[in-house]
């Protein structure tokens, strides 16, 4: 085939011309002298019309036999068509079948989630998954762009760690030559060290938690983006989180309209993500929940998922809840002077999606931090390097962690975080 190779996302540049497309058969229907092929090439989906009179009899017959996910190369003219989803269709002039497939396991009929997850390596090819994971890509690009524009330096934290960041109950232990190591729960402690060297940093990578909960919000391996700033207070942390989420929602709207359409996402929900976000304290949240007939919340406890849902449904944008009791939060959070609360924030997403972000100003006083490490019975020796950050030029600082899959699920409007990552890992599934 001699026509230039094009991709479906750039068909507009070839209107009226003949191109070569390379892809897979997503769907086919036939009517008399016509075959209608939905071709997907990774960059998009397009309808290709094969008319018996304009191709060889052999090719027409071969196309008639093609099953879903057959791989093929087509040559045809790009024709503008206002009714077509991408605005173009292809009038096929010829082509070549690379592999004829019969019996692709995922058909347009309904399949259960367990079956689909067992076929994840093939499920990725479906239109909804394609749309969703392209939104994930746009979220990642938006986040990196946001931090880059603001002078943050990407400084990644290690995956193998000798100690816990977020409590010892969800640690994954792995053999490390003659010793034990843990897969990181959060890059924060190292990001704090990086912030003292580079000022404003972020780390972005996989994090691991042996979560025994089988909920739609929990993965055992998920990606977290964690900015950390030297010379920052809780207010700076709140402002950064707010700006970041507004920027990310805007970028996804601008760059992934087609994909949001495939997912039938209500765009007005994303357009509503504007500054300012409501900010309430734990005490204020407790007062709201006390008045709510369905809440079982007890003052002093951490907010549970049902509590977060009740609170989030009162707002059309993310809600920032600050100043939780120190007793329910991590050892490194800075105490509000003369109070049992800490300078922390949980950002709860709208529409009942749950916690998207956890962050805080960090304890920068050596003695107070040491006291908290002892209180939590953490192995003091393992934290000596972390305590050094309070021995050598300690400054107020803070940051947060954004859960990528929860953010993607929220923006894309899908229920379950397991679809928001290419190959999900949960308590019950490590394959494929
Ligand atoms: O609230 P978390 O535990 O905060 C931290 O780990 C801090 N050290 C971050 C920091 O300040 N640098 O986790 C942060 C976010 C949560 O808000 C949630 O979005 C996500 O990570 N997350 C999970 N996402 C999917 N599956 C899980 N099991 C998750 N656990 C936390
Ligand atoms: Mg949290």
XYZ file of C-alpha atoms and ligand atoms in Angstrom:
464
model
C 0.000 0.000 0.000
C 1.434 3.267 -1.119
C -0.744 5.904 0.556
C 0.836 7.719 3.517
C 0.245 6.212 6.940
C -2.147 8.210 9.109
C -3.533 7.787 12.613
C -7.172 8.176 13.499
C -6.606 11.120 15.839
C -5.111 13.117 12.928
C -7.544 12.229 10.132
C -8.551 15.887 9.821
C -5.160 16.649 8.268
C -5.924 14.211 5.446
C -9.501 15.120 4.537
C -10.224 14.255 0.888
C -6.988 12.285 0.582
C -6.199 8.596 0.572
C -4.360 7.210 3.591
C -3.169 3.943 5.068
C -4.563 3.018 8.499
C -3.204 0.195 10.640
C -5.283 -1.244 13.434
C -7.698 -3.781 14.805
C -11.315 -4.540 14.023
C -13.402 -3.299 16.923
C -16.822 -4.042 15.500
C -18.317 -5.092 12.198
C -21.745 -5.091 10.618
C -22.653 -6.029 7.066
C -25.531 -5.110 4.819
C -25.660 -6.510 1.276
C -22.806 -5.026 -0.691
C -21.425 -3.108 2.307
C -19.283 -3.946 5.323
C -19.085 -1.326 8.063
C -15.907 -1.720 10.089
C -15.147 0.114 13.325
C -11.391 0.268 13.219
C -9.349 1.190 16.271
C -5.666 2.018 15.997
C -4.867 3.041 19.579
C -5.258 6.731 18.811
C -8.993 6.487 18.211
C -11.934 4.771 16.541
C -13.267 5.350 13.032
C -15.880 3.829 10.804
C -14.505 2.350 7.566
C -16.964 1.506 4.792
C -16.088 -1.335 2.426
C -18.210 -1.287 -0.735
C -18.160 -4.417 -2.857
C -17.760 -2.470 -6.109
C -14.645 -0.545 -5.059
C -12.455 -3.377 -3.679
C -11.345 -6.719 -5.093
C -13.784 -9.643 -4.648
C -11.129 -11.478 -2.579
C -10.703 -8.578 -0.187
C -14.462 -8.070 0.169
C -14.873 -11.736 1.032
C -11.918 -11.711 3.467
C -13.362 -8.707 5.312
C -16.677 -10.531 5.602
C -14.971 -13.261 7.616
C -13.124 -11.017 10.038
C -13.901 -11.377 13.719
C -13.429 -8.804 16.463
C -9.758 -7.849 17.071
C -8.523 -9.104 13.705
C -5.494 -7.014 12.792
C -5.482 -5.299 9.442
C -4.177 -2.549 7.215
C -6.628 -0.503 5.207
C -6.235 2.020 2.432
C -9.029 4.485 1.840
C -10.200 8.014 1.381
C -10.829 10.253 4.380
C -14.315 11.701 3.971
C -15.765 14.391 6.219
C -19.026 13.207 7.737
C -20.774 15.348 10.314
C -22.635 12.304 11.714
C -19.440 10.338 12.439
C -18.191 10.619 16.037
C -14.765 11.984 15.047
C -16.165 13.904 12.064
C -14.666 11.554 9.426
C -15.184 8.152 7.912
C -13.032 6.069 5.591
C -14.150 4.829 2.196
C -11.994 1.769 1.805
C -10.186 1.067 -1.449
C -8.224 -1.985 -0.417
C -6.244 -3.532 2.350
C -4.501 -6.466 3.878
C -5.520 -8.748 6.722
C -2.586 -9.394 9.082
C -4.391 -11.857 11.329
C -7.917 -13.098 11.170
C -9.286 -13.639 14.659
C -12.211 -15.721 15.826
C -13.499 -15.871 19.351
C -12.107 -12.751 21.056
C -13.280 -13.301 24.630
C -14.649 -9.800 25.306
C -17.700 -9.196 23.141
C -20.057 -6.214 23.139
C -22.384 -8.099 25.521
C -22.247 -7.488 29.294
C -19.494 -9.258 31.221
C -19.042 -9.441 34.980
C -16.212 -7.485 36.629
C -14.385 -10.631 37.726
C -14.222 -11.966 34.202
C -13.145 -8.589 32.807
C -10.398 -8.237 35.403
C -9.104 -11.715 34.566
C -8.925 -10.509 30.937
C -7.411 -7.131 31.773
C -4.672 -7.546 29.144
C -7.445 -7.668 26.511
C -10.023 -5.521 28.311
C -7.689 -2.533 27.857
C -8.766 -2.521 24.196
C -12.398 -1.714 24.986
C -13.653 1.769 24.279
C -14.443 2.693 27.874
C -11.093 1.511 29.167
C -9.342 3.298 26.338
C -11.155 6.526 27.241
C -10.536 6.168 30.952
C -6.835 5.407 30.693
C -6.305 8.282 28.298
C -7.861 10.497 30.940
C -5.351 9.031 33.400
C -2.591 10.039 30.994
C -3.946 13.592 30.759
C -4.174 13.827 34.551
C -0.514 12.816 34.885
C 0.565 15.334 32.239
C -1.515 18.082 33.867
C -0.049 17.374 37.304
C 3.540 17.320 36.119
C 2.944 20.500 34.121
C 1.402 22.236 37.117
C 4.370 21.521 39.374
C 6.899 22.267 36.674
C 5.293 25.677 35.968
C 5.541 26.520 39.657
C 9.210 25.728 39.971
C 8.888 22.378 41.739
C 11.678 19.900 41.045
C 10.797 16.236 40.516
C 12.828 14.294 43.065
C 11.654 10.710 43.413
C 11.680 8.743 46.628
C 12.811 5.093 46.864
C 10.446 2.111 46.699
C 12.459 -0.091 49.087
C 12.420 1.423 52.560
C 13.688 0.331 55.978
C 10.756 1.835 57.950
C 7.087 2.849 57.884
C 5.621 6.219 56.922
C 1.899 5.607 57.400
C 1.656 3.159 60.298
C 2.907 -0.406 60.477
C -0.370 -2.250 59.804
C -0.289 -1.957 56.018
C 3.394 -2.625 55.334
C 4.452 -5.078 52.641
C 7.582 -6.838 53.766
C 10.033 -8.079 51.168
C 13.345 -9.946 51.372
C 16.300 -7.645 50.803
C 19.387 -9.862 50.595
C 20.159 -10.777 54.218
C 17.684 -8.205 55.594
C 14.041 -7.225 55.452
C 12.732 -4.192 53.622
C 9.289 -2.674 53.155
C 7.692 -1.427 49.969
C 7.075 2.277 50.397
C 3.649 3.451 51.643
C 4.443 7.070 50.780
C 7.477 8.948 49.505
C 6.892 11.779 51.976
C 9.724 11.332 54.448
C 12.269 11.336 51.631
C 10.466 14.221 49.915
C 10.993 16.204 53.124
C 14.732 15.573 52.846
C 14.625 16.574 49.173
C 12.723 19.774 50.025
C 15.507 20.817 52.394
C 17.925 20.432 49.472
C 15.812 21.781 46.584
C 13.140 23.969 48.218
C 10.042 22.855 46.347
C 9.910 19.250 45.194
C 7.511 16.516 44.286
C 7.815 12.779 44.018
C 5.511 10.703 41.902
C 5.505 6.963 41.841
C 3.888 3.736 42.918
C 3.144 3.260 46.613
C 2.098 0.073 48.322
C -0.271 -0.780 51.126
C -1.327 -4.180 52.366
C -4.938 -3.004 52.560
C -7.167 -5.829 53.677
C -10.235 -3.788 52.785
C -12.065 -4.806 49.650
C -13.569 -1.439 48.761
C -13.913 0.454 45.521
C -11.368 2.986 46.792
C -8.479 0.721 47.741
C -5.671 -0.779 45.732
C -2.572 -2.463 47.156
C -0.408 -0.706 44.560
C -1.380 2.831 43.615
C 0.353 5.950 42.370
C 0.802 8.940 44.609
C 1.985 12.411 43.725
C 3.540 14.141 46.715
C 4.676 17.771 46.701
C 6.714 19.055 49.623
C 7.679 22.688 50.279
C 10.258 24.222 52.595
C 9.107 27.389 54.383
C 5.434 26.479 54.106
C 2.509 26.437 56.489
C -0.765 24.514 56.391
C -2.352 27.454 54.533
C 0.253 27.156 51.780
C -0.494 23.444 51.542
C -4.249 24.095 51.202
C -3.739 26.694 48.517
C -1.441 24.436 46.528
C -3.879 21.514 46.676
C -6.738 23.753 45.570
C -4.849 25.270 42.630
C -3.619 21.830 41.558
C -7.088 20.278 41.451
C -8.588 23.255 39.586
C -5.760 23.110 37.036
C -6.093 19.354 36.589
C -9.879 19.401 36.084
C -9.494 22.215 33.546
C -6.785 20.387 31.582
C -8.789 17.161 31.450
C -11.806 19.077 30.164
C -9.681 20.785 27.532
C -7.750 17.729 26.350
C -10.084 14.756 26.835
C -13.557 15.859 25.674
C -13.998 12.846 23.382
C -13.027 10.422 26.135
C -15.299 12.109 28.688
C -18.073 11.800 26.106
C -17.468 8.057 25.707
C -17.765 7.718 29.477
C -20.915 9.885 29.424
C -19.394 12.114 32.051
C -21.483 15.088 33.141
C -19.128 17.908 32.132
C -20.882 20.463 34.329
C -19.501 18.587 37.354
C -15.969 19.255 36.128
C -16.694 22.831 35.088
C -17.785 23.463 38.689
C -14.274 22.726 39.987
C -13.254 26.326 40.679
C -11.674 28.224 43.527
C -12.402 28.586 46.361
C -13.038 25.152 47.913
C -14.889 25.079 51.221
C -12.554 24.687 54.208
C -13.937 23.329 57.459
C -12.271 21.983 60.588
C -12.734 18.517 62.008
C -14.824 20.079 64.789
C -17.114 21.748 62.256
C -17.412 18.476 60.337
C -18.267 16.716 63.598
C -21.011 19.257 64.295
C -22.554 18.693 60.847
C -22.426 14.922 61.255
C -23.983 15.114 64.719
C -27.084 16.685 63.177
C -27.250 14.149 60.351
C -29.733 11.314 60.850
C -27.664 8.699 58.976
C -24.317 9.390 60.608
C -22.842 7.016 63.196
C -19.782 9.221 63.691
C -18.272 9.444 67.195
C -16.329 12.537 68.161
C -12.637 11.748 68.414
C -12.674 9.040 65.740
C -11.281 9.417 62.253
C -13.904 10.222 59.616
C -15.125 7.059 57.936
C -16.042 6.697 54.276
C -19.806 7.135 54.983
C -19.072 10.346 56.925
C -16.965 11.656 54.046
C -19.787 10.862 51.618
C -22.333 12.785 53.703
C -20.029 15.810 53.880
C -18.981 15.708 50.226
C -22.567 15.698 48.992
C -23.079 19.110 50.603
C -20.629 20.620 48.084
C -20.160 20.684 44.320
C -16.373 20.910 44.582
C -13.727 19.269 46.748
C -14.014 19.879 50.477
C -10.977 20.535 52.672
C -11.208 19.288 56.243
C -8.422 20.437 58.575
C -7.310 19.996 62.174
C -8.037 16.373 63.022
C -7.166 15.004 66.460
C -3.489 14.035 66.626
C -4.528 10.618 67.935
C -6.016 9.532 64.584
C -3.257 10.967 62.380
C 0.367 10.168 61.521
C 3.295 10.871 63.865
C 4.926 13.520 61.653
C 2.078 16.062 61.637
C 2.638 19.375 63.415
C 0.615 19.958 66.560
C -1.553 23.061 66.799
C 0.010 24.767 69.848
C -1.908 24.107 73.073
C -4.397 21.770 71.388
C -4.866 18.066 70.688
C -5.351 18.822 66.982
C -2.786 18.725 64.188
C -2.171 21.040 61.235
C -3.437 18.574 58.664
C -5.864 18.405 55.779
C -7.903 15.730 54.070
C -9.368 16.777 50.746
C -12.621 14.933 50.092
C -13.724 14.743 46.480
C -17.239 15.674 45.371
C -19.978 13.196 44.371
C -19.093 10.835 47.216
C -15.750 9.749 45.725
C -13.962 9.891 49.081
C -10.562 11.157 50.142
C -8.363 12.344 47.278
C -5.588 14.011 49.262
C -4.008 13.736 52.697
C -1.478 16.339 53.799
C -0.107 18.460 56.607
C 2.419 20.868 57.912
C 5.199 18.684 59.360
C 6.527 18.679 62.905
C 9.771 20.651 62.639
C 10.753 20.591 66.317
C 13.253 17.848 67.142
C 12.019 17.150 70.675
C 8.321 17.082 69.777
C 8.956 14.796 66.822
C 11.083 12.443 68.909
C 8.320 12.383 71.500
C 5.767 11.365 68.832
C 8.043 8.624 67.475
C 8.355 7.204 70.993
C 4.630 7.535 71.631
C 3.900 5.525 68.496
C 6.580 2.983 69.512
C 8.307 3.368 66.163
C 11.898 2.074 65.942
C 13.837 5.241 66.790
C 17.074 4.089 65.171
C 15.438 3.822 61.734
C 14.301 7.466 61.893
C 17.655 9.032 62.795
C 18.194 10.310 59.270
C 14.694 11.845 59.332
C 15.416 13.491 62.686
C 18.579 14.964 61.144
C 16.277 17.183 59.056
C 15.267 18.776 62.396
C 18.860 18.939 63.630
C 20.361 20.732 60.666
C 18.463 23.832 59.559
C 14.928 22.901 60.516
C 12.260 25.119 58.909
C 8.453 25.089 58.772
C 7.466 22.860 55.880
C 4.594 20.829 54.539
C 3.035 18.995 51.651
C 0.480 16.402 50.687
C -0.133 13.196 48.803
C -2.657 12.933 45.972
C -3.949 9.462 45.134
C -3.784 9.273 41.338
C -6.322 6.505 40.754
C -8.930 8.100 43.019
C -8.431 11.390 41.193
C -8.782 9.733 37.794
C -11.878 7.784 38.885
C -13.441 10.983 40.179
C -12.704 13.092 37.076
C -13.769 10.332 34.692
C -16.860 9.548 36.756
C -16.179 5.817 37.252
C -17.129 3.927 40.386
C -14.087 1.833 41.088
C -10.390 2.739 41.310
C -9.421 -0.657 39.873
C -10.352 0.615 36.386
C -8.240 3.755 36.787
C -4.903 1.917 36.553
C -3.789 -0.271 33.643
C -3.110 -3.404 35.688
C -4.785 -3.163 39.115
C -3.427 -4.922 42.183
C -5.855 -5.688 44.993
C -5.929 -8.080 47.905
C -7.651 -10.689 45.744
C -5.935 -10.196 42.421
C -2.382 -10.088 41.130
C -3.058 -11.502 37.649
C -2.634 -10.781 34.805
O -3.700 10.100 53.252
P -2.491 9.297 52.891
O -2.264 8.034 53.634
O -1.270 10.292 53.046
C 0.039 9.961 52.980
O 0.485 8.896 52.668
C 0.959 11.139 53.227
N 2.255 10.619 53.640
C 1.054 11.953 51.961
C 1.897 13.199 52.103
O 1.568 14.048 52.912
N 2.953 13.319 51.318
O -2.552 8.955 51.345
C -2.642 9.981 50.383
C -3.671 9.651 49.330
C -5.082 9.427 49.868
O -5.747 10.624 50.088
C -5.713 8.612 48.762
O -6.110 9.438 47.686
C -4.556 7.765 48.277
O -3.361 8.401 48.691
N -4.616 6.413 48.841
C -4.999 5.327 48.149
N -5.433 5.164 46.878
C -5.750 3.915 46.467
N -5.636 2.819 47.246
C -5.217 2.929 48.533
N -5.096 1.835 49.263
C -4.879 4.225 49.037
N -4.415 4.692 50.212
C -4.272 6.018 50.063
Mg -5.358 9.903 54.461
